[in-house]
Coordinates of C-alpha atoms and ligand atoms in Angstrom, one line a residue:
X1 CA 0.0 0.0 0.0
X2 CA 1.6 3.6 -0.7
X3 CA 1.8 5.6 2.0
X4 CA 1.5 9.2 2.0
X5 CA 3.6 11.6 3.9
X6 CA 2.6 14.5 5.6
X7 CA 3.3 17.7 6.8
X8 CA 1.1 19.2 9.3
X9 CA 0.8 23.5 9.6
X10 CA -0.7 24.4 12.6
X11 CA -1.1 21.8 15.1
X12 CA -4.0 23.2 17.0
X13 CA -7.8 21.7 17.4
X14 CA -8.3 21.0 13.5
X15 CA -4.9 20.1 12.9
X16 CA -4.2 17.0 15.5
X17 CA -7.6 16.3 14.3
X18 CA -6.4 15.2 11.4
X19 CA -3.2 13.8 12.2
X20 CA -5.2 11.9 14.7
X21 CA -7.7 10.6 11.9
X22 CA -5.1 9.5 9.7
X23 CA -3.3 7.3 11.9
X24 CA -6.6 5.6 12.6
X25 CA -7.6 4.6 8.9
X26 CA -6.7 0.7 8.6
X27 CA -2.9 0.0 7.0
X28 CA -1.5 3.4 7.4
X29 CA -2.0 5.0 4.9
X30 CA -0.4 8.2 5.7
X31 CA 2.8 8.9 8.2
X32 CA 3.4 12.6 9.2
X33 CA 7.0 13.3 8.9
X34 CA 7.0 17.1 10.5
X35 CA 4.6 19.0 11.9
X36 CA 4.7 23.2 12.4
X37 CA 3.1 25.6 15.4
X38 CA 4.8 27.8 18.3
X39 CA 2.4 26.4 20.8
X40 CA 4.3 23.0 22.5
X41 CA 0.9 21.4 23.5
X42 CA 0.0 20.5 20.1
X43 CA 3.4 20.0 18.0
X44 CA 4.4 17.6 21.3
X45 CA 1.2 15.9 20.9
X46 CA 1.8 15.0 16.5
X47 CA 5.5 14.3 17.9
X48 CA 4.2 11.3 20.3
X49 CA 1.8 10.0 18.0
X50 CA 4.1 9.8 14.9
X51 CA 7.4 9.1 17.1
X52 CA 9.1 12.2 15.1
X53 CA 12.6 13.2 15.9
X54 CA 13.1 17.2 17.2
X55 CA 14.3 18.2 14.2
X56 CA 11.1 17.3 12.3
X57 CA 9.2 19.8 14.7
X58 CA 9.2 23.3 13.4
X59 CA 7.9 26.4 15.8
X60 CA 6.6 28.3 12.4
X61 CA 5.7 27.6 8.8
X62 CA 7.9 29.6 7.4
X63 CA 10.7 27.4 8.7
X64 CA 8.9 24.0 7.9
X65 CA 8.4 25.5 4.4
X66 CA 12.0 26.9 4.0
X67 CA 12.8 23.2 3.6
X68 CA 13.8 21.4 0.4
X69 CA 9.4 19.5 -0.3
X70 CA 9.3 17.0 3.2
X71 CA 6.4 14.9 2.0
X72 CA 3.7 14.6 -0.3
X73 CA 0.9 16.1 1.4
X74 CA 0.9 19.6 3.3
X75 CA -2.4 20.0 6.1
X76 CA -2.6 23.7 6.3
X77 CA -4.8 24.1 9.6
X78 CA -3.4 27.2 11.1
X79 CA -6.1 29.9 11.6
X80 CA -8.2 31.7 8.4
X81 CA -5.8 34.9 7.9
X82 CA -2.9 32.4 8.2
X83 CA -4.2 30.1 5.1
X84 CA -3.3 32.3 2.2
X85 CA 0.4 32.6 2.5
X86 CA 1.4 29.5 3.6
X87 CA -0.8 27.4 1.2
X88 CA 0.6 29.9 -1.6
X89 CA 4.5 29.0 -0.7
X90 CA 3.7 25.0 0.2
X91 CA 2.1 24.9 -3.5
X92 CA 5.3 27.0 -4.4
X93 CA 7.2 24.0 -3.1
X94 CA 5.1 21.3 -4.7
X95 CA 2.9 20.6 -2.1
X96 CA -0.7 18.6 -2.8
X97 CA -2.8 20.7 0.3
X98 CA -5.6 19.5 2.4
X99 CA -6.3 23.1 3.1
X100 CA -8.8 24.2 6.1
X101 CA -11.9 25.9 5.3
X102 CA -12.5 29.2 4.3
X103 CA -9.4 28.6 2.0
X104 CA -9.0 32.2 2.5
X105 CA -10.0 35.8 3.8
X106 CA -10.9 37.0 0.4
X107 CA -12.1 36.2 -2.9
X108 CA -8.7 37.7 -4.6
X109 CA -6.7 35.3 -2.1
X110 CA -9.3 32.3 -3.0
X111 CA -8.7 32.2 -6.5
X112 CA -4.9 33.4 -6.5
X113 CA -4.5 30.0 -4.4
X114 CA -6.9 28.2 -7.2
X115 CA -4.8 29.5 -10.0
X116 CA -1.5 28.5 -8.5
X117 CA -2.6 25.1 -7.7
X118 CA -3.8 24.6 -11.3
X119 CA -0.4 26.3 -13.0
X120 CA 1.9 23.7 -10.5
X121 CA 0.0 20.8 -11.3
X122 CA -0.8 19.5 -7.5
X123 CA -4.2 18.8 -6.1
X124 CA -5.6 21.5 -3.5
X125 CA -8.5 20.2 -1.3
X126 CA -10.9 22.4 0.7
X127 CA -11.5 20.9 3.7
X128 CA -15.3 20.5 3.5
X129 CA -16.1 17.4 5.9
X130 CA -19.8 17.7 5.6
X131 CA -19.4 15.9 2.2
X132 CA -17.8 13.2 3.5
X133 CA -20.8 12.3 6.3
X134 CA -23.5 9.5 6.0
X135 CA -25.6 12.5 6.4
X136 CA -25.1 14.5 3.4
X137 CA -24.0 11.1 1.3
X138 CA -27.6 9.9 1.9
X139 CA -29.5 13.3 0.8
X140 CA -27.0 13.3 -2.1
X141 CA -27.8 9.9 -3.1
X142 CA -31.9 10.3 -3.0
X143 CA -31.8 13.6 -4.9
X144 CA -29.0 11.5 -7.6
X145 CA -32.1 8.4 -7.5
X146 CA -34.4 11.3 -8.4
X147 CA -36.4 10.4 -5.6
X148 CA -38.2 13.9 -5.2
X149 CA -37.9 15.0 -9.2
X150 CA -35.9 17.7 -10.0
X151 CA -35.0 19.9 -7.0
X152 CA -37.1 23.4 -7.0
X153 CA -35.7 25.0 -4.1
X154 CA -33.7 24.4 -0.6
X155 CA -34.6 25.9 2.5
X156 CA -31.0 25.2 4.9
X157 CA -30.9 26.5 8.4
X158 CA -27.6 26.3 10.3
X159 CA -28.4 26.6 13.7
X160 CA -25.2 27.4 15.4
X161 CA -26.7 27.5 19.3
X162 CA -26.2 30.6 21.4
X163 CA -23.5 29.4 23.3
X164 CA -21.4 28.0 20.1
X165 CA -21.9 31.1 19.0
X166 CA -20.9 33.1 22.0
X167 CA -17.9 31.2 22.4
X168 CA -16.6 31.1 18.6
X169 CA -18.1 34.3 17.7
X170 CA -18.6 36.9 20.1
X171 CA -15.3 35.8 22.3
X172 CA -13.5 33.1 20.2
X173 CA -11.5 33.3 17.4
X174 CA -13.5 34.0 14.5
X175 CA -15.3 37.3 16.5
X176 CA -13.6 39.7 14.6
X177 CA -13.7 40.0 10.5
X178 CA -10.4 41.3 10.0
X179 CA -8.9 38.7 12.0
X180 CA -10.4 35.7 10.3
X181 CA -13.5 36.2 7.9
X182 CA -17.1 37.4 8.1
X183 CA -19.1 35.1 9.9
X184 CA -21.2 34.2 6.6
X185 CA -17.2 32.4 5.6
X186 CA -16.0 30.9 9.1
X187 CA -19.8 29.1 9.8
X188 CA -21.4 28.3 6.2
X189 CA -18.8 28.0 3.5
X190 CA -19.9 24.1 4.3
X191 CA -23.3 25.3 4.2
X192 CA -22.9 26.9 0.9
X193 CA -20.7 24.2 -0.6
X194 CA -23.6 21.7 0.6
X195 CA -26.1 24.1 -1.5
X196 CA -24.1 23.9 -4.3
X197 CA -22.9 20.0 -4.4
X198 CA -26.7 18.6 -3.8
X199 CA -27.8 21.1 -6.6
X200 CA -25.3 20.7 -8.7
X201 CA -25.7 23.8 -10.8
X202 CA -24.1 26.7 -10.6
X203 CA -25.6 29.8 -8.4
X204 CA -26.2 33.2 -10.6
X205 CA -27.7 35.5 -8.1
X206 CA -27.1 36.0 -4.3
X207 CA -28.7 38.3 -2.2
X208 CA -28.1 39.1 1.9
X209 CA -29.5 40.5 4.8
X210 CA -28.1 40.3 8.1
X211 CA -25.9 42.3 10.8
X212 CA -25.0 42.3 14.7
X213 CA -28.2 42.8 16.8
X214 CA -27.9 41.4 20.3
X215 CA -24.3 40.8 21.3
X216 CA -23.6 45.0 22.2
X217 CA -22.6 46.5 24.9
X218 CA -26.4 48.6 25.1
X219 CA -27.8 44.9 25.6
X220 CA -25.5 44.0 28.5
X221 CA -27.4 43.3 31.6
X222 CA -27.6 46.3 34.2
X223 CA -24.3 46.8 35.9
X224 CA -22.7 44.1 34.0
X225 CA -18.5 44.3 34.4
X226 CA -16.2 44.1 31.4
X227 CA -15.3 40.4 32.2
X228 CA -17.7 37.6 34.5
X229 CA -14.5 37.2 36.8
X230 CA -15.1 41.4 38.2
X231 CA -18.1 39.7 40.0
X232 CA -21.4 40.9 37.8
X233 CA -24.8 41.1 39.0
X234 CA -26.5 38.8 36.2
X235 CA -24.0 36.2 36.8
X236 CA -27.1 33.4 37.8
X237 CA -29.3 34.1 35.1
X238 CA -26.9 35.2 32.1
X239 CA -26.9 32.6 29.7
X240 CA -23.2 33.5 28.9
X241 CA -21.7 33.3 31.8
X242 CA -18.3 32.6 31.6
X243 CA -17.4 30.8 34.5
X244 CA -20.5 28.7 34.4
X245 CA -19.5 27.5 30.9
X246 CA -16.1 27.6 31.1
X247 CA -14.9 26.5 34.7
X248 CA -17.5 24.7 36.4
X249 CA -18.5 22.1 33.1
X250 CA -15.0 20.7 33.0
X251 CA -15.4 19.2 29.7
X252 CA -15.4 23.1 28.3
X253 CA -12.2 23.6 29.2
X254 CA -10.8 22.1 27.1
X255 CA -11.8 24.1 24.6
X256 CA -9.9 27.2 25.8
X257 CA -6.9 25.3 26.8
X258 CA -4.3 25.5 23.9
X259 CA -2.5 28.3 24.7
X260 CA -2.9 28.7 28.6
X261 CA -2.5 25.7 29.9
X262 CA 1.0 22.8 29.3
X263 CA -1.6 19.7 29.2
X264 CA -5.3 19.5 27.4
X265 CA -6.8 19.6 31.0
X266 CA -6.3 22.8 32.5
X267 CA -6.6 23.0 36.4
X268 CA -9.0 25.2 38.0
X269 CA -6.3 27.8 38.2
X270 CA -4.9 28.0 34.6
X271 CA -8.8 28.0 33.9
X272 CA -9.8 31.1 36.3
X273 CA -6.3 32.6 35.0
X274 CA -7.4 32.6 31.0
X275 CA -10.9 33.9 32.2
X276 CA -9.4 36.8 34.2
X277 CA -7.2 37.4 31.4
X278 CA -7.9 36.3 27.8
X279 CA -11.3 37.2 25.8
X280 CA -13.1 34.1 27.0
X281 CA -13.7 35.9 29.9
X282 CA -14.8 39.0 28.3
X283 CA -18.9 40.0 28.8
X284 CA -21.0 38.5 26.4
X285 CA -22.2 41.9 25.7
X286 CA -18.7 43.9 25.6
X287 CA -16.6 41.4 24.4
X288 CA -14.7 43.0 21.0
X289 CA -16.5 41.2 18.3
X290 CA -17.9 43.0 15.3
X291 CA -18.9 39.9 13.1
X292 CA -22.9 39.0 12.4
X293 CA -25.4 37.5 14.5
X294 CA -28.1 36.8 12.1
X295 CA -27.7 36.6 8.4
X296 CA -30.0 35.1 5.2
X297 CA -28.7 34.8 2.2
X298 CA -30.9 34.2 -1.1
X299 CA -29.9 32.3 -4.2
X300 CA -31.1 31.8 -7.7
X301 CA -29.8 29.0 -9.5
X302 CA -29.3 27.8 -13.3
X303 CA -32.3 26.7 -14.7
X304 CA -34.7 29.2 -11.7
X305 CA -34.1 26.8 -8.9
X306 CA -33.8 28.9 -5.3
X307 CA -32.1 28.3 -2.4
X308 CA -32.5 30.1 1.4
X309 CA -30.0 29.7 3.9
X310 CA -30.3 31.1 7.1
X311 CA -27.7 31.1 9.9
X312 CA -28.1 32.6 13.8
X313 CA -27.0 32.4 17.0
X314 CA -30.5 32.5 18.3
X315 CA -31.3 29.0 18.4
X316 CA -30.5 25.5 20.7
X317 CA -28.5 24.2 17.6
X318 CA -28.2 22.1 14.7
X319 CA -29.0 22.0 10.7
X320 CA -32.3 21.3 9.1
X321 CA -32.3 21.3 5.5
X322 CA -36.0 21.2 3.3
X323 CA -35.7 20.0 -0.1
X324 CA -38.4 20.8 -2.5
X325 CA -38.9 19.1 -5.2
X326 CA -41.1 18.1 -8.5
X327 CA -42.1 14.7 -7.3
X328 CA -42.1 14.9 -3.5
X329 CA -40.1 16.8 0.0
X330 CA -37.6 16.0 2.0
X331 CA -36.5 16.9 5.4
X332 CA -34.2 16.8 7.8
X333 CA -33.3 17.8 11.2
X334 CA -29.8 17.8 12.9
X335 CA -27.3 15.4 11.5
X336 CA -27.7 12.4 13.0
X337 CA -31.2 11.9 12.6
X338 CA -33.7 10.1 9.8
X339 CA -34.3 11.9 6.6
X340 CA -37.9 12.5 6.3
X341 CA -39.7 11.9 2.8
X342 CA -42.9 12.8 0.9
X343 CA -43.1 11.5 -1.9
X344 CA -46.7 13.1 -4.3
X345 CA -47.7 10.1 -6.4
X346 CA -48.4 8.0 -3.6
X347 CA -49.3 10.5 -0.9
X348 CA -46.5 8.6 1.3
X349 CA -44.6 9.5 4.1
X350 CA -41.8 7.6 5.0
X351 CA -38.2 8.1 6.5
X352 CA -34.6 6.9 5.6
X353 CA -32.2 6.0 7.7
X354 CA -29.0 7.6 8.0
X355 CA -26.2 4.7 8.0
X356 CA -25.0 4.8 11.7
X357 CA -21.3 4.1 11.1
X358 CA -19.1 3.5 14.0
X359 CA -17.5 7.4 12.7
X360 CA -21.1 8.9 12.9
X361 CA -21.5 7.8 16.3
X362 CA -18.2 9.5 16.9
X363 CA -19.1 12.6 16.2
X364 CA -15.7 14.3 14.6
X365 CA -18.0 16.3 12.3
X366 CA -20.8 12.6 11.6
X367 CA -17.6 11.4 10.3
X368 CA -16.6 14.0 8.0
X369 CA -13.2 14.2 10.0
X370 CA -12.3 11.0 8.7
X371 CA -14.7 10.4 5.9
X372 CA -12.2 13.1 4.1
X373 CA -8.8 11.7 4.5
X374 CA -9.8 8.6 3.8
X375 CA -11.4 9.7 0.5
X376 CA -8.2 11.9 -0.3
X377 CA -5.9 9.2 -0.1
X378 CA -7.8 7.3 -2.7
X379 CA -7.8 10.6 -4.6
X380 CA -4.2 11.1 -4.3
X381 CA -3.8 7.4 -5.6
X382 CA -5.3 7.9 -8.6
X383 CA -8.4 5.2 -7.8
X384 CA -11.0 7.2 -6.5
X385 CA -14.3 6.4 -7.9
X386 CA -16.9 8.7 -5.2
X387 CA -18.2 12.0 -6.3
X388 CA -17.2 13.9 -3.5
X389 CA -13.9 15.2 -3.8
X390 CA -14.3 18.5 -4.9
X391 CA -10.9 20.3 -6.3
X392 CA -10.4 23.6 -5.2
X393 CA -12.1 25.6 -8.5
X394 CA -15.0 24.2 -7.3
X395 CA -14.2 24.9 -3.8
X396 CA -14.2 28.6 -5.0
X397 CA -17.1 28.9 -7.1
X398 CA -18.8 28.2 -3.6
X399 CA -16.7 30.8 -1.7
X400 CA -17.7 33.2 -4.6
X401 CA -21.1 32.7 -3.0
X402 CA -20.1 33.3 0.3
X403 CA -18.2 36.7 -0.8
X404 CA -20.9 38.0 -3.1
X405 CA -23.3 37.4 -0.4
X406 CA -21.4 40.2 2.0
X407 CA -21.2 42.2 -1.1
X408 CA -24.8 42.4 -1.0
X409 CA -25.6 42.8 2.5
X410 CA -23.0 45.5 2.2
X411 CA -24.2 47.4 -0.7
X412 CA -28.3 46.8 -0.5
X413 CA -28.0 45.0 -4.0
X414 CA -28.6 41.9 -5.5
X415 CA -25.2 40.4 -6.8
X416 CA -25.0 38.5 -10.2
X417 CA -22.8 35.9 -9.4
X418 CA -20.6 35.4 -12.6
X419 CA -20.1 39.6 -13.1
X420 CA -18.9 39.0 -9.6
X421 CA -16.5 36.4 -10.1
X422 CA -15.4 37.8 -13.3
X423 CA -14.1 40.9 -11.1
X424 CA -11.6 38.3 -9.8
X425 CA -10.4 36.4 -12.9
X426 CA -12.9 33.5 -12.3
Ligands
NAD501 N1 -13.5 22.0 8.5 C1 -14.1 22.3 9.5 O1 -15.2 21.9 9.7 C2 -13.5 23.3 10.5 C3 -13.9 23.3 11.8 C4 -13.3 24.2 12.7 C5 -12.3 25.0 12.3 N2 -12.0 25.0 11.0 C6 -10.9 25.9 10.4 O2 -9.7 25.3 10.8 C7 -8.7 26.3 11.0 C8 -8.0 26.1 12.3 O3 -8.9 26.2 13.4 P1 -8.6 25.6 14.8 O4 -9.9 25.6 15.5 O5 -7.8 24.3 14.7 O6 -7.7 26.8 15.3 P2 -6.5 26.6 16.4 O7 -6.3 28.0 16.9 O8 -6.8 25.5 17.4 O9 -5.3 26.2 15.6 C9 -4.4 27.0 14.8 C10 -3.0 26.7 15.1 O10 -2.1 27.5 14.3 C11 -1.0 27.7 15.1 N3 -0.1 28.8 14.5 C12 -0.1 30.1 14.8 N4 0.9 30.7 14.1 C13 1.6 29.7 13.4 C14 2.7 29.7 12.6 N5 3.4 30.8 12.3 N6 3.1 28.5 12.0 C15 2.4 27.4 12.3 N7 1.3 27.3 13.1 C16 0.9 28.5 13.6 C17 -1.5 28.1 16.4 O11 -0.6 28.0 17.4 C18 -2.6 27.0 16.6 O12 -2.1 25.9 17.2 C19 -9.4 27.7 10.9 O13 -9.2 28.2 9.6 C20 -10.9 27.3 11.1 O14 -11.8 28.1 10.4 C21 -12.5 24.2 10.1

């Protein structure tokens, strides 16, 4: 069996992710030979689990990447305004890329990385897991048996749950849009790549509403301090408290760990330490985010055929996506659930299961985590045979979406989508 090596940029949550998932797909078909980030916790972690020497253990990219090409394969996981340059010097090198999602901050960036990988030769993947999930696959494969006719229109909701919102986008990391993307990008460029691969046409029209309503510092509670640590007085019935979700549920802490903490369980002090100190601490309500908490964005289609997606913080969580179609519905709530059908002719109702794989039961995405890698090897191989692998131009005709969506929540107009990505040489 070939074996693929591996370089891994940015060993933080996405990137041991997939080093992790890798090692567990049968017959190893991929070995990481050098991993880069300036945080220990997580380049010591890909160390362990691939037995690398120090030397193959880099504290930046720009030193991994200074290196004669180390493998095959380059995972570019470090955070969105650090995708652009170093996927644009790994494909320099002759790097294939598993790149993370958004593949970059801007359209320009997007399809300057498309054109490069195209001129080198080397395949560039967008990391969109949802493809690779039993949940998607089985919606894919009823609309492909023409189960409901042609597809009229999609109704998609991504339900992101006030306090996954809170903590990735009001204190977290993607809070800010000049730090990482608008929110539209960071939450549903899968959303939008899901639009686009069950439709399978492309989008001419995009139009977007949507702005920051509720996270401001005029809707904090009455005497509210600048973090929860100063002692506030809403602290037992704000829903963002951050001690309650941080320190007391001790499986959240995780989740703020890399960085603050030596080991992946922080103790109660390095816990109460990044509260007092870092932007998970920060009020709900005057933390410094400036990204959207509500958006809709409408799409016309070749052919006429519309699509709605529609993406808040104000909701428990999870996806539900309505299909409409010529010959019947179908809908579906959450991703691990049945997909519900209606099919006309008959007047039926009935429900489809969603294969429960060992993966889905997981989690890591319904088993998009691995459900990628493990198709990308067979990509890289030359044997693949699924129709899921998306190379990166397509990766950016649905970014173009997601970028001529802000245009149009920016600008009060409705954007045509190929005038749009003609701008950019697309
Ligand atoms: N595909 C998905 O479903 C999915 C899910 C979550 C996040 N993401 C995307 O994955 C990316 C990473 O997110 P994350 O949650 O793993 O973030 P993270 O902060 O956990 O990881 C980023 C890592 O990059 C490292 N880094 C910083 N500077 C570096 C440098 N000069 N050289 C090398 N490494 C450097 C950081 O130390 C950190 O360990 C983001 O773009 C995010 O949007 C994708």
């Amino acid at each position: 069996m070939k074996q693929i090596s591996v370089v891994i940029i940015g060993a933080g949550n996405r990137g041991c992710i997939y080093a992790r998932r890798m090692r567990e797909l049968p017959g190893n078909p991929y070995k990481v030979v050098a991993v880069a980030d300036p945080v220990k916790t997580g380049r010591e972690e890909i160390r362990r689990m691939y037995d690398l020497p120090e030397s193959a253990c880099y504290e930046k990219w720009e030193d991994l990447l200074e290196q004669p090409r180390l493998a095959d394969l380059a995972v570019i996981a470090t955070k969105d305004d650090m995708h652009y340059l170093p996927a644009m010097r790994a494909i320099e090198k002759g790097y294939n890329l598993l790149l993370e999602k958004p593949a970059a901050q801007t359209a320009r960036e997007c399809v300057d990385i498309a054109v490069a990988a195209k001129r080198k030769g080397v395949i560039a993947l967008v990391c969109h897991v949802m493809r690779y999930t039993a949940f998607f696959g089985t919606i894919k494969d009823l609309l492909m048996a023409g189960t409901i006719g042609d597809v009229v229109s999609i109704e998609q909701i991504e339900g992101v749950g006030n306090l996954t919102f809170c903590h990735a986008y009001v204190r977290g990391n993607w809070c800010r849009e000049a730090d990482a993307t608008p929110m539209l990008m960071a939450k549903c460029c899968h959303d939008l790549d899901m639009i686009q691969w069950l439709l399978d046409k492309p989008c001419t029209k995009v139009q977007s509403f949507g702005s920051l309503s509720h996270f401001k510092p005029e809707n904090a509670p009455e005497g509210a301090p600048k973090r929860c640590t100063d002692g506030c007085p809403a602290a037992d019935t704000c829903p963002y408290n951050s001690i309650r979700y941080y320190y007391e549920d001790k499986n959240k802490r995780q989740i703020i760990a890399h960085g603050i903490s030596k080991s992946l369980e922080p103790t109660d002090e390095e816990t109460m330490q990044a509260l007092k100190t870092t932007d998970y601490g920060l009020c709900a309500y005057r933390a410094n985010n400036d990204v959207a908490d509500h958006q809709t964005v409408n799409m016309e289609f070749a052919g006429g055929v519309t699509a709605t997606l529609i993406v808040n913080a104000f909701n428990q969580g999870g996806r539900h996506i309505r299909i409409f179609g010529t010959k019947g519905e179908l809908f579906a709530y959450r991703a691990d659930s049945e997909i519900n059908v209606y099919t006309f002719e008959d007047q039926r109702k009935w429900t489809v299961s969603v294969p429960k794989t060992d993966e889905t039961l997981e989690g890591g995405h319904g088993g998009g985590d691995k459900g990628i890698v493990r198709e990308l090897y067979e990509y890289m191989c030359g044997d693949y045979t699924g129709c899921r692998i998306a190379d990166i131009q397509e990766s950016v005709r649905n970014h173009m979406i997601g970028f001529a969506a802000e245009e149009s929540r920016h600008t009060d107009t409705v954007v045509n989508l190929q005038k749009f990505s003609e701008k950019y040489g697309f």
